[in-house]
């Protein structure tokens, strides 16, 4: 084997662009894209799409066309720039928010095109449009958890619309952002494997708190630190309640074929009943009341020689729970890195050792990348256009 | 939250088949499949395909048609059964092995169809056909590492043929079997992320040996145990040489855009020079000669407070190495489960904490599932057929 460092330093070189020659640009897949919700994730996605556009077209893989953006109250359509370019010098023209007009514009008028709507909002109202958009042949990609974890009837209608029209509905980024979780579960099941259990730590905040909670300082001090660092939601109860984790578990449970809803998940909230309904300031003033119960849980875990972790669990019978669990010190979740998300699938094929995916499971850039990967998966299935 | 156990026991139920209605079976994707190499992996794949066929067709997702199987010396084509059904009562008729005739038959004659060849052989001769098959529009899926880690020119020709004809070439199962590794790296790069480092433990055998090697018994005793358990190749030097791990690293390096070949990888063999060329029996008799050097490496690791692991590493400059490395006790690889494969990608987006995938990375069933997932990915991009 050649171990000559200098040679390795100069060589290998990046592959020349001729390495995988671009297909004749006369035949290239083309996708019209509309983005709903230009917030932190939506903006990161727009940046990633703009940066990737020239490369994807050069490689003859995909011609991306951004047709519009919808914000909470107003929207921009590319045609406005076209029409008004002369007068406005290309400045973007915003018009009142109208989701249906937006969808119609992205899909194209007399000559409908391959079109994709990306919902980066956290809005339930937007989700209510999915089924209609999919039925009309528009693909939908989203990190919005409200479709997959909301009313079962609505989700079923969304899936039916997608199956009937052939328009694709993808939502990898709803669980652990850019980590390959939903697609990995999908592949296991589609290839005939059987899910025995899905376990995960789906909250970086709670993972950090559990990792740091070693008894050296009270839980409330750690929580205040996490809050100051911006690791928690503005109201930490939104993390401590476990509801966001439960939503992710419902999405995975439905992916596994269980007609599960949020109410079916046994969720243990870390917020004492007495503090659940207080105004935020009052709650922050009384954080100390979390210390005794959390210290007790830690002591209990240690007498068993285990560690305390916040775990979402789905079993082979579709039973779902989200709770503080005592795990053996050798458990994979016991060694997870601070703030990492982890998911592991135990199946008939992965029975002795499960399949495990771990890494940062939140943040605008990795969430946007998860959406972008879904977009590319859909683009692969588009017909080549002259 | 509803935590009523009985209700959770009875409910949720599996989703009714009407849940995601089958598309009218008049419009269903159709894929003609030919399998080369019905060995342990090939047979497991055929079992999985047969088992999944009715479900995939019922869901209106894919009509799979097995057109033939090629063994080392002979092959079976479905047309033989059709023609000779009367005389042979459906018994499979074998004819002499002819790869080109096989490919032509799977592709179909006057009316070419969407066709996929799956190479489950470990044959270099079969790989030499890939470029021609892809140029002819046949998709190719394989767990055979000889394409991605063999001659760079041949691999470039394969990629060029695929890009020019649009036929797909997929090889997820070449690295860590069914674990999502190649596609995960692909998605990171395609969405505009930049690879800083790829590290992995790609040999379950060496992972097991490193995990168990704690000084309580000599390395040779562990190696004999692994050999007796069937964890090693018949000749353990095939594991200890690190070459199989190096091949997987080359495949990932090329995926990352580096024009890398096996000779460019700095591979540290665990086989002492003096034992490299002995007959197998003679080597097995002298295993004891591995003990002193391995004990020394372990001692060295411990003085640094670290652990000894067999690690494949690719850096941001395309430098690749496979060696025994001393890792800090807190490193993710230090806690891996016995025989697990692990890979972690450090990128611009996953910089503080890398993206990690872990699990069993070998075995017929999980390898076949990796191939099957590639097949389904290709099927998604097929046009609907009446």
JSON list of N, CA, C and O in Angstrom, two decimals, chain A residues 2 8-9 11-12 15 19 55 61 155-156 183 187 190 257-259 263-264 319 337-338 340 344 353 356 358 377, chain B residues 2 8-9 11-12 15 19 55 61 155-156 183 187 190 257-259 263-264 319 337-338 340 344 353 356 358 377:
[
{"chain": "A", "resi": 2, "resn": "UNK", "atom": "N", "xyz": [0.48, 2.22, -0.73]},
{"chain": "A", "resi": 2, "resn": "UNK", "atom": "CA", "xyz": [1.23, 3.46, -0.81]},
{"chain": "A", "resi": 2, "resn": "UNK", "atom": "C", "xyz": [0.89, 4.35, 0.40]},
{"chain": "A", "resi": 2, "resn": "UNK", "atom": "O", "xyz": [-0.24, 4.79, 0.57]},
{"chain": "A", "resi": 8, "resn": "UNK", "atom": "N", "xyz": [0.06, 11.61, -1.08]},
{"chain": "A", "resi": 8, "resn": "UNK", "atom": "CA", "xyz": [-1.33, 11.66, -0.63]},
{"chain": "A", "resi": 8, "resn": "UNK", "atom": "C", "xyz": [-1.76, 13.11, -0.42]},
{"chain": "A", "resi": 8, "resn": "UNK", "atom": "O", "xyz": [-2.90, 13.46, -0.64]},
{"chain": "A", "resi": 9, "resn": "UNK", "atom": "N", "xyz": [-0.81, 13.97, -0.05]},
{"chain": "A", "resi": 9, "resn": "UNK", "atom": "CA", "xyz": [-1.17, 15.38, 0.15]},
{"chain": "A", "resi": 9, "resn": "UNK", "atom": "C", "xyz": [-1.59, 16.03, -1.17]},
{"chain": "A", "resi": 9, "resn": "UNK", "atom": "O", "xyz": [-2.60, 16.72, -1.24]},
{"chain": "A", "resi": 11, "resn": "UNK", "atom": "N", "xyz": [-2.38, 14.41, -3.97]},
{"chain": "A", "resi": 11, "resn": "UNK", "atom": "CA", "xyz": [-3.30, 13.57, -4.72]},
{"chain": "A", "resi": 11, "resn": "UNK", "atom": "C", "xyz": [-4.11, 12.79, -3.73]},
{"chain": "A", "resi": 11, "resn": "UNK", "atom": "O", "xyz": [-3.61, 12.49, -2.67]},
{"chain": "A", "resi": 12, "resn": "UNK", "atom": "N", "xyz": [-5.32, 12.42, -3.87]},
{"chain": "A", "resi": 12, "resn": "UNK", "atom": "CA", "xyz": [-6.16, 12.61, -5.05]},
{"chain": "A", "resi": 12, "resn": "UNK", "atom": "C", "xyz": [-6.69, 14.03, -5.20]},
{"chain": "A", "resi": 12, "resn": "UNK", "atom": "O", "xyz": [-6.77, 14.77, -4.23]},
{"chain": "A", "resi": 15, "resn": "UNK", "atom": "N", "xyz": [-12.65, 15.26, -8.46]},
{"chain": "A", "resi": 15, "resn": "UNK", "atom": "CA", "xyz": [-12.91, 14.74, -9.80]},
{"chain": "A", "resi": 15, "resn": "UNK", "atom": "C", "xyz": [-13.21, 15.90, -10.75]},
{"chain": "A", "resi": 15, "resn": "UNK", "atom": "O", "xyz": [-13.95, 16.82, -10.39]},
{"chain": "A", "resi": 19, "resn": "UNK", "atom": "N", "xyz": [-16.12, 14.30, -15.06]},
{"chain": "A", "resi": 19, "resn": "UNK", "atom": "CA", "xyz": [-16.10, 12.96, -14.49]},
{"chain": "A", "resi": 19, "resn": "UNK", "atom": "C", "xyz": [-17.45, 12.27, -14.64]},
{"chain": "A", "resi": 19, "resn": "UNK", "atom": "O", "xyz": [-17.55, 11.16, -15.12]},
{"chain": "A", "resi": 55, "resn": "UNK", "atom": "N", "xyz": [-25.25, 24.06, -9.98]},
{"chain": "A", "resi": 55, "resn": "UNK", "atom": "CA", "xyz": [-24.62, 22.73, -10.01]},
{"chain": "A", "resi": 55, "resn": "UNK", "atom": "C", "xyz": [-25.59, 21.68, -10.53]},
{"chain": "A", "resi": 55, "resn": "UNK", "atom": "O", "xyz": [-25.27, 20.90, -11.43]},
{"chain": "A", "resi": 61, "resn": "UNK", "atom": "N", "xyz": [-29.06, 17.32, -13.93]},
{"chain": "A", "resi": 61, "resn": "UNK", "atom": "CA", "xyz": [-29.92, 16.52, -13.05]},
{"chain": "A", "resi": 61, "resn": "UNK", "atom": "C", "xyz": [-31.28, 17.16, -12.83]},
{"chain": "A", "resi": 61, "resn": "UNK", "atom": "O", "xyz": [-32.29, 16.47, -12.73]},
{"chain": "A", "resi": 155, "resn": "UNK", "atom": "N", "xyz": [-54.78, 13.15, 8.15]},
{"chain": "A", "resi": 155, "resn": "UNK", "atom": "CA", "xyz": [-53.57, 12.50, 7.63]},
{"chain": "A", "resi": 155, "resn": "UNK", "atom": "C", "xyz": [-53.94, 11.43, 6.62]},
{"chain": "A", "resi": 155, "resn": "UNK", "atom": "O", "xyz": [-53.31, 11.30, 5.56]},
{"chain": "A", "resi": 156, "resn": "UNK", "atom": "N", "xyz": [-54.99, 10.67, 6.93]},
{"chain": "A", "resi": 156, "resn": "UNK", "atom": "CA", "xyz": [-55.42, 9.63, 6.00]},
{"chain": "A", "resi": 156, "resn": "UNK", "atom": "C", "xyz": [-55.87, 10.24, 4.68]},
{"chain": "A", "resi": 156, "resn": "UNK", "atom": "O", "xyz": [-55.57, 9.72, 3.61]},
{"chain": "A", "resi": 183, "resn": "UNK", "atom": "N", "xyz": [-37.08, 7.75, 6.17]},
{"chain": "A", "resi": 183, "resn": "UNK", "atom": "CA", "xyz": [-36.75, 6.94, 4.99]},
{"chain": "A", "resi": 183, "resn": "UNK", "atom": "C", "xyz": [-36.14, 5.60, 5.39]},
{"chain": "A", "resi": 183, "resn": "UNK", "atom": "O", "xyz": [-36.42, 4.58, 4.77]},
{"chain": "A", "resi": 187, "resn": "UNK", "atom": "N", "xyz": [-37.70, 2.08, 4.35]},
{"chain": "A", "resi": 187, "resn": "UNK", "atom": "CA", "xyz": [-36.96, 1.06, 3.60]},
{"chain": "A", "resi": 187, "resn": "UNK", "atom": "C", "xyz": [-37.01, -0.29, 4.34]},
{"chain": "A", "resi": 187, "resn": "UNK", "atom": "O", "xyz": [-37.17, -1.33, 3.71]},
{"chain": "A", "resi": 190, "resn": "UNK", "atom": "N", "xyz": [-40.59, -1.54, 3.71]},
{"chain": "A", "resi": 190, "resn": "UNK", "atom": "CA", "xyz": [-40.87, -1.83, 2.30]},
{"chain": "A", "resi": 190, "resn": "UNK", "atom": "C", "xyz": [-40.13, -3.06, 1.81]},
{"chain": "A", "resi": 190, "resn": "UNK", "atom": "O", "xyz": [-40.57, -3.73, 0.88]},
{"chain": "A", "resi": 257, "resn": "UNK", "atom": "N", "xyz": [-47.33, 1.88, 10.28]},
{"chain": "A", "resi": 257, "resn": "UNK", "atom": "CA", "xyz": [-48.62, 1.27, 9.97]},
{"chain": "A", "resi": 257, "resn": "UNK", "atom": "C", "xyz": [-49.63, 1.29, 11.10]},
{"chain": "A", "resi": 257, "resn": "UNK", "atom": "O", "xyz": [-50.67, 0.66, 11.02]},
{"chain": "A", "resi": 258, "resn": "UNK", "atom": "N", "xyz": [-49.34, 2.01, 12.17]},
{"chain": "A", "resi": 258, "resn": "UNK", "atom": "CA", "xyz": [-50.27, 2.07, 13.30]},
{"chain": "A", "resi": 258, "resn": "UNK", "atom": "C", "xyz": [-51.15, 3.31, 13.22]},
{"chain": "A", "resi": 258, "resn": "UNK", "atom": "O", "xyz": [-50.66, 4.40, 13.00]},
{"chain": "A", "resi": 259, "resn": "UNK", "atom": "N", "xyz": [-52.46, 3.10, 13.37]},
{"chain": "A", "resi": 259, "resn": "UNK", "atom": "CA", "xyz": [-53.41, 4.23, 13.33]},
{"chain": "A", "resi": 259, "resn": "UNK", "atom": "C", "xyz": [-53.37, 4.95, 14.67]},
{"chain": "A", "resi": 259, "resn": "UNK", "atom": "O", "xyz": [-54.32, 4.90, 15.45]},
{"chain": "A", "resi": 263, "resn": "UNK", "atom": "N", "xyz": [-53.20, 11.35, 21.43]},
{"chain": "A", "resi": 263, "resn": "UNK", "atom": "CA", "xyz": [-53.84, 10.94, 22.68]},
{"chain": "A", "resi": 263, "resn": "UNK", "atom": "C", "xyz": [-53.51, 9.49, 23.05]},
{"chain": "A", "resi": 263, "resn": "UNK", "atom": "O", "xyz": [-53.74, 9.07, 24.19]},
{"chain": "A", "resi": 264, "resn": "UNK", "atom": "N", "xyz": [-53.05, 8.72, 22.10]},
{"chain": "A", "resi": 264, "resn": "UNK", "atom": "CA", "xyz": [-52.74, 7.31, 22.38]},
{"chain": "A", "resi": 264, "resn": "UNK", "atom": "C", "xyz": [-51.35, 7.15, 22.99]},
{"chain": "A", "resi": 264, "resn": "UNK", "atom": "O", "xyz": [-50.98, 6.05, 23.40]},
{"chain": "A", "resi": 319, "resn": "UNK", "atom": "N", "xyz": [-47.85, 0.17, 21.00]},
{"chain": "A", "resi": 319, "resn": "UNK", "atom": "CA", "xyz": [-47.96, 0.95, 22.23]},
{"chain": "A", "resi": 319, "resn": "UNK", "atom": "C", "xyz": [-46.85, 1.98, 22.26]},
{"chain": "A", "resi": 319, "resn": "UNK", "atom": "O", "xyz": [-45.68, 1.66, 22.03]},
{"chain": "A", "resi": 337, "resn": "UNK", "atom": "N", "xyz": [-23.96, 11.94, 22.62]},
{"chain": "A", "resi": 337, "resn": "UNK", "atom": "CA", "xyz": [-23.30, 13.23, 22.80]},
{"chain": "A", "resi": 337, "resn": "UNK", "atom": "C", "xyz": [-24.33, 14.28, 23.22]},
{"chain": "A", "resi": 337, "resn": "UNK", "atom": "O", "xyz": [-25.50, 14.18, 22.91]},
{"chain": "A", "resi": 338, "resn": "UNK", "atom": "N", "xyz": [-23.86, 15.30, 23.91]},
{"chain": "A", "resi": 338, "resn": "UNK", "atom": "CA", "xyz": [-24.73, 16.39, 24.35]},
{"chain": "A", "resi": 338, "resn": "UNK", "atom": "C", "xyz": [-25.61, 16.86, 23.20]},
{"chain": "A", "resi": 338, "resn": "UNK", "atom": "O", "xyz": [-25.12, 17.05, 22.08]},
{"chain": "A", "resi": 340, "resn": "UNK", "atom": "N", "xyz": [-27.44, 15.60, 21.14]},
{"chain": "A", "resi": 340, "resn": "UNK", "atom": "CA", "xyz": [-27.72, 14.74, 19.99]},
{"chain": "A", "resi": 340, "resn": "UNK", "atom": "C", "xyz": [-29.10, 14.12, 20.06]},
{"chain": "A", "resi": 340, "resn": "UNK", "atom": "O", "xyz": [-29.60, 13.84, 21.16]},
{"chain": "A", "resi": 344, "resn": "UNK", "atom": "N", "xyz": [-33.22, 4.32, 17.36]},
{"chain": "A", "resi": 344, "resn": "UNK", "atom": "CA", "xyz": [-32.78, 2.98, 16.99]},
{"chain": "A", "resi": 344, "resn": "UNK", "atom": "C", "xyz": [-33.98, 2.09, 16.71]},
{"chain": "A", "resi": 344, "resn": "UNK", "atom": "O", "xyz": [-34.99, 2.13, 17.40]},
{"chain": "A", "resi": 353, "resn": "UNK", "atom": "N", "xyz": [-28.58, -6.63, 17.50]},
{"chain": "A", "resi": 353, "resn": "UNK", "atom": "CA", "xyz": [-28.17, -5.22, 17.55]},
{"chain": "A", "resi": 353, "resn": "UNK", "atom": "C", "xyz": [-29.09, -4.42, 16.65]},
{"chain": "A", "resi": 353, "resn": "UNK", "atom": "O", "xyz": [-29.23, -4.73, 15.47]},
{"chain": "A", "resi": 356, "resn": "UNK", "atom": "N", "xyz": [-29.03, 2.00, 14.31]},
{"chain": "A", "resi": 356, "resn": "UNK", "atom": "CA", "xyz": [-29.03, 3.24, 15.07]},
{"chain": "A", "resi": 356, "resn": "UNK", "atom": "C", "xyz": [-28.56, 4.43, 14.23]},
{"chain": "A", "resi": 356, "resn": "UNK", "atom": "O", "xyz": [-27.62, 4.31, 13.45]},
{"chain": "A", "resi": 358, "resn": "UNK", "atom": "N", "xyz": [-27.70, 8.62, 14.74]},
{"chain": "A", "resi": 358, "resn": "UNK", "atom": "CA", "xyz": [-27.48, 9.63, 15.78]},
{"chain": "A", "resi": 358, "resn": "UNK", "atom": "C", "xyz": [-26.86, 10.89, 15.19]},
{"chain": "A", "resi": 358, "resn": "UNK", "atom": "O", "xyz": [-26.10, 10.83, 14.23]},
{"chain": "A", "resi": 377, "resn": "UNK", "atom": "N", "xyz": [-35.28, 13.57, -3.97]},
{"chain": "A", "resi": 377, "resn": "UNK", "atom": "CA", "xyz": [-35.87, 12.23, -4.14]},
{"chain": "A", "resi": 377, "resn": "UNK", "atom": "C", "xyz": [-37.06, 12.31, -5.09]},
{"chain": "A", "resi": 377, "resn": "UNK", "atom": "O", "xyz": [-37.24, 11.45, -5.94]},
{"chain": "B", "resi": 2, "resn": "UNK", "atom": "N", "xyz": [-53.78, 9.92, 27.44]},
{"chain": "B", "resi": 2, "resn": "UNK", "atom": "CA", "xyz": [-54.43, 8.67, 27.77]},
{"chain": "B", "resi": 2, "resn": "UNK", "atom": "C", "xyz": [-53.38, 7.60, 28.03]},
{"chain": "B", "resi": 2, "resn": "UNK", "atom": "O", "xyz": [-52.62, 7.23, 27.16]},
{"chain": "B", "resi": 8, "resn": "UNK", "atom": "N", "xyz": [-54.61, 0.70, 25.26]},
{"chain": "B", "resi": 8, "resn": "UNK", "atom": "CA", "xyz": [-53.42, 0.72, 24.43]},
{"chain": "B", "resi": 8, "resn": "UNK", "atom": "C", "xyz": [-53.09, -0.70, 23.95]},
{"chain": "B", "resi": 8, "resn": "UNK", "atom": "O", "xyz": [-52.60, -0.91, 22.86]},
{"chain": "B", "resi": 9, "resn": "UNK", "atom": "N", "xyz": [-53.44, -1.68, 24.78]},
{"chain": "B", "resi": 9, "resn": "UNK", "atom": "CA", "xyz": [-53.17, -3.06, 24.39]},
{"chain": "B", "resi": 9, "resn": "UNK", "atom": "C", "xyz": [-54.00, -3.46, 23.17]},
{"chain": "B", "resi": 9, "resn": "UNK", "atom": "O", "xyz": [-53.49, -4.05, 22.23]},
{"chain": "B", "resi": 11, "resn": "UNK", "atom": "N", "xyz": [-55.62, -1.35, 21.16]},
{"chain": "B", "resi": 11, "resn": "UNK", "atom": "CA", "xyz": [-55.59, -0.33, 20.12]},
{"chain": "B", "resi": 11, "resn": "UNK", "atom": "C", "xyz": [-54.24, 0.35, 20.17]},
{"chain": "B", "resi": 11, "resn": "UNK", "atom": "O", "xyz": [-53.65, 0.38, 21.23]},
{"chain": "B", "resi": 12, "resn": "UNK", "atom": "N", "xyz": [-53.60, 0.83, 19.18]},
{"chain": "B", "resi": 12, "resn": "UNK", "atom": "CA", "xyz": [-54.06, 0.91, 17.79]},
{"chain": "B", "resi": 12, "resn": "UNK", "atom": "C", "xyz": [-53.99, -0.42, 17.05]},
{"chain": "B", "resi": 12, "resn": "UNK", "atom": "O", "xyz": [-53.25, -1.30, 17.43]},
{"chain": "B", "resi": 15, "resn": "UNK", "atom": "N", "xyz": [-53.16, -0.53, 10.20]},
{"chain": "B", "resi": 15, "resn": "UNK", "atom": "CA", "xyz": [-54.04, 0.23, 9.32]},
{"chain": "B", "resi": 15, "resn": "UNK", "atom": "C", "xyz": [-54.74, -0.69, 8.34]},
{"chain": "B", "resi": 15, "resn": "UNK", "atom": "O", "xyz": [-54.13, -1.60, 7.80]},
{"chain": "B", "resi": 19, "resn": "UNK", "atom": "N", "xyz": [-56.31, 1.88, 3.79]},
{"chain": "B", "resi": 19, "resn": "UNK", "atom": "CA", "xyz": [-55.73, 3.10, 4.37]},
{"chain": "B", "resi": 19, "resn": "UNK", "atom": "C", "xyz": [-54.98, 3.92, 3.31]},
{"chain": "B", "resi": 19, "resn": "UNK", "atom": "O", "xyz": [-55.21, 5.09, 3.14]},
{"chain": "B", "resi": 55, "resn": "UNK", "atom": "N", "xyz": [-47.52, -7.83, -2.17]},
{"chain": "B", "resi": 55, "resn": "UNK", "atom": "CA", "xyz": [-47.82, -6.58, -1.46]},
{"chain": "B", "resi": 55, "resn": "UNK", "atom": "C", "xyz": [-47.56, -5.37, -2.36]},
{"chain": "B", "resi": 55, "resn": "UNK", "atom": "O", "xyz": [-48.41, -4.49, -2.49]},
{"chain": "B", "resi": 61, "resn": "UNK", "atom": "N", "xyz": [-47.82, -0.20, -6.35]},
{"chain": "B", "resi": 61, "resn": "UNK", "atom": "CA", "xyz": [-46.54, 0.51, -6.40]},
{"chain": "B", "resi": 61, "resn": "UNK", "atom": "C", "xyz": [-45.61, -0.05, -7.46]},
{"chain": "B", "resi": 61, "resn": "UNK", "atom": "O", "xyz": [-44.88, 0.70, -8.12]},
{"chain": "B", "resi": 155, "resn": "UNK", "atom": "N", "xyz": [-14.48, 2.29, -13.29]},
{"chain": "B", "resi": 155, "resn": "UNK", "atom": "CA", "xyz": [-15.56, 2.91, -12.52]},
{"chain": "B", "resi": 155, "resn": "UNK", "atom": "C", "xyz": [-16.06, 4.18, -13.20]},
{"chain": "B", "resi": 155, "resn": "UNK", "atom": "O", "xyz": [-17.26, 4.42, -13.30]},
{"chain": "B", "resi": 156, "resn": "UNK", "atom": "N", "xyz": [-15.10, 4.95, -13.74]},
{"chain": "B", "resi": 156, "resn": "UNK", "atom": "CA", "xyz": [-15.49, 6.18, -14.45]},
{"chain": "B", "resi": 156, "resn": "UNK", "atom": "C", "xyz": [-16.33, 5.84, -15.68]},
{"chain": "B", "resi": 156, "resn": "UNK", "atom": "O", "xyz": [-17.32, 6.51, -15.96]},
{"chain": "B", "resi": 183, "resn": "UNK", "atom": "N", "xyz": [-26.21, 6.44, 0.56]},
{"chain": "B", "resi": 183, "resn": "UNK", "atom": "CA", "xyz": [-27.27, 7.41, 0.26]},
{"chain": "B", "resi": 183, "resn": "UNK", "atom": "C", "xyz": [-27.19, 8.61, 1.21]},
{"chain": "B", "resi": 183, "resn": "UNK", "atom": "O", "xyz": [-27.44, 9.75, 0.80]},
{"chain": "B", "resi": 187, "resn": "UNK", "atom": "N", "xyz": [-26.80, 12.36, -0.03]},
{"chain": "B", "resi": 187, "resn": "UNK", "atom": "CA", "xyz": [-27.74, 13.44, 0.30]},
{"chain": "B", "resi": 187, "resn": "UNK", "atom": "C", "xyz": [-27.02, 14.64, 0.91]},
{"chain": "B", "resi": 187, "resn": "UNK", "atom": "O", "xyz": [-27.33, 15.79, 0.60]},
{"chain": "B", "resi": 190, "resn": "UNK", "atom": "N", "xyz": [-25.25, 16.29, -2.10]},
{"chain": "B", "resi": 190, "resn": "UNK", "atom": "CA", "xyz": [-26.19, 16.83, -3.10]},
{"chain": "B", "resi": 190, "resn": "UNK", "atom": "C", "xyz": [-26.92, 18.06, -2.58]},
{"chain": "B", "resi": 190, "resn": "UNK", "atom": "O", "xyz": [-27.35, 18.91, -3.36]},
{"chain": "B", "resi": 257, "resn": "UNK", "atom": "N", "xyz": [-16.26, 12.38, -4.22]},
{"chain": "B", "resi": 257, "resn": "UNK", "atom": "CA", "xyz": [-15.68, 13.14, -5.32]},
{"chain": "B", "resi": 257, "resn": "UNK", "atom": "C", "xyz": [-14.18, 13.01, -5.48]},
{"chain": "B", "resi": 257, "resn": "UNK", "atom": "O", "xyz": [-13.57, 13.74, -6.26]},
{"chain": "B", "resi": 258, "resn": "UNK", "atom": "N", "xyz": [-13.57, 12.10, -4.74]},
{"chain": "B", "resi": 258, "resn": "UNK", "atom": "CA", "xyz": [-12.12, 11.92, -4.84]},
{"chain": "B", "resi": 258, "resn": "UNK", "atom": "C", "xyz": [-11.78, 10.80, -5.79]},
{"chain": "B", "resi": 258, "resn": "UNK", "atom": "O", "xyz": [-12.35, 9.72, -5.71]},
{"chain": "B", "resi": 259, "resn": "UNK", "atom": "N", "xyz": [-10.85, 11.06, -6.71]},
{"chain": "B", "resi": 259, "resn": "UNK", "atom": "CA", "xyz": [-10.41, 10.05, -7.67]},
{"chain": "B", "resi": 259, "resn": "UNK", "atom": "C", "xyz": [-9.42, 9.11, -6.99]},
{"chain": "B", "resi": 259, "resn": "UNK", "atom": "O", "xyz": [-8.23, 9.12, -7.28]},
{"chain": "B", "resi": 263, "resn": "UNK", "atom": "N", "xyz": [-4.71, 1.67, -4.01]},
{"chain": "B", "resi": 263, "resn": "UNK", "atom": "CA", "xyz": [-3.30, 1.92, -3.73]},
{"chain": "B", "resi": 263, "resn": "UNK", "atom": "C", "xyz": [-3.07, 3.24, -3.01]},
{"chain": "B", "resi": 263, "resn": "UNK", "atom": "O", "xyz": [-1.99, 3.46, -2.45]},
{"chain": "B", "resi": 264, "resn": "UNK", "atom": "N", "xyz": [-4.05, 4.12, -3.05]},
{"chain": "B", "resi": 264, "resn": "UNK", "atom": "CA", "xyz": [-3.89, 5.43, -2.40]},
{"chain": "B", "resi": 264, "resn": "UNK", "atom": "C", "xyz": [-4.22, 5.37, -0.92]},
{"chain": "B", "resi": 264, "resn": "UNK", "atom": "O", "xyz": [-4.02, 6.36, -0.20]},
{"chain": "B", "resi": 319, "resn": "UNK", "atom": "N", "xyz": [-7.28, 12.28, 1.87]},
{"chain": "B", "resi": 319, "resn": "UNK", "atom": "CA", "xyz": [-6.31, 11.30, 2.37]},
{"chain": "B", "resi": 319, "resn": "UNK", "atom": "C", "xyz": [-7.04, 10.20, 3.10]},
{"chain": "B", "resi": 319, "resn": "UNK", "atom": "O", "xyz": [-7.89, 10.47, 3.95]},
{"chain": "B", "resi": 337, "resn": "UNK", "atom": "N", "xyz": [-21.35, -1.54, 19.85]},
{"chain": "B", "resi": 337, "resn": "UNK", "atom": "CA", "xyz": [-21.70, -2.90, 20.26]},
{"chain": "B", "resi": 337, "resn": "UNK", "atom": "C", "xyz": [-20.84, -3.92, 19.52]},
{"chain": "B", "resi": 337, "resn": "UNK", "atom": "O", "xyz": [-20.37, -3.66, 18.42]},
{"chain": "B", "resi": 338, "resn": "UNK", "atom": "N", "xyz": [-20.67, -5.08, 20.13]},
{"chain": "B", "resi": 338, "resn": "UNK", "atom": "CA", "xyz": [-19.90, -6.15, 19.50]},
{"chain": "B", "resi": 338, "resn": "UNK", "atom": "C", "xyz": [-20.33, -6.35, 18.06]},
{"chain": "B", "resi": 338, "resn": "UNK", "atom": "O", "xyz": [-21.53, -6.38, 17.77]},
{"chain": "B", "resi": 340, "resn": "UNK", "atom": "N", "xyz": [-20.74, -4.60, 15.60]},
{"chain": "B", "resi": 340, "resn": "UNK", "atom": "CA", "xyz": [-21.42, -3.55, 14.86]},
{"chain": "B", "resi": 340, "resn": "UNK", "atom": "C", "xyz": [-20.47, -2.84, 13.91]},
{"chain": "B", "resi": 340, "resn": "UNK", "atom": "O", "xyz": [-19.28, -2.70, 14.19]},
{"chain": "B", "resi": 344, "resn": "UNK", "atom": "N", "xyz": [-19.32, 7.61, 10.70]},
{"chain": "B", "resi": 344, "resn": "UNK", "atom": "CA", "xyz": [-19.76, 8.95, 11.06]},
{"chain": "B", "resi": 344, "resn": "UNK", "atom": "C", "xyz": [-19.18, 9.96, 10.09]},
{"chain": "B", "resi": 344, "resn": "UNK", "atom": "O", "xyz": [-18.03, 9.89, 9.69]},
{"chain": "B", "resi": 353, "resn": "UNK", "atom": "N", "xyz": [-21.05, 17.93, 16.33]},
{"chain": "B", "resi": 353, "resn": "UNK", "atom": "CA", "xyz": [-21.37, 16.50, 16.44]},
{"chain": "B", "resi": 353, "resn": "UNK", "atom": "C", "xyz": [-21.62, 15.94, 15.05]},
{"chain": "B", "resi": 353, "resn": "UNK", "atom": "O", "xyz": [-22.45, 16.45, 14.32]},
{"chain": "B", "resi": 356, "resn": "UNK", "atom": "N", "xyz": [-24.05, 10.04, 12.66]},
{"chain": "B", "resi": 356, "resn": "UNK", "atom": "CA", "xyz": [-23.55, 8.68, 12.90]},
{"chain": "B", "resi": 356, "resn": "UNK", "atom": "C", "xyz": [-24.61, 7.63, 12.57]},
{"chain": "B", "resi": 356, "resn": "UNK", "atom": "O", "xyz": [-25.79, 7.80, 12.89]},
{"chain": "B", "resi": 358, "resn": "UNK", "atom": "N", "xyz": [-25.08, 3.34, 12.85]},
{"chain": "B", "resi": 358, "resn": "UNK", "atom": "CA", "xyz": [-24.47, 2.16, 13.46]},
{"chain": "B", "resi": 358, "resn": "UNK", "atom": "C", "xyz": [-25.41, 0.97, 13.40]},
{"chain": "B", "resi": 358, "resn": "UNK", "atom": "O", "xyz": [-26.62, 1.11, 13.44]},
{"chain": "B", "resi": 377, "resn": "UNK", "atom": "N", "xyz": [-35.84, 2.30, -4.89]},
{"chain": "B", "resi": 377, "resn": "UNK", "atom": "CA", "xyz": [-35.51, 3.69, -5.22]},
{"chain": "B", "resi": 377, "resn": "UNK", "atom": "C", "xyz": [-35.56, 3.88, -6.73]},
{"chain": "B", "resi": 377, "resn": "UNK", "atom": "O", "xyz": [-36.04, 4.89, -7.22]}
]
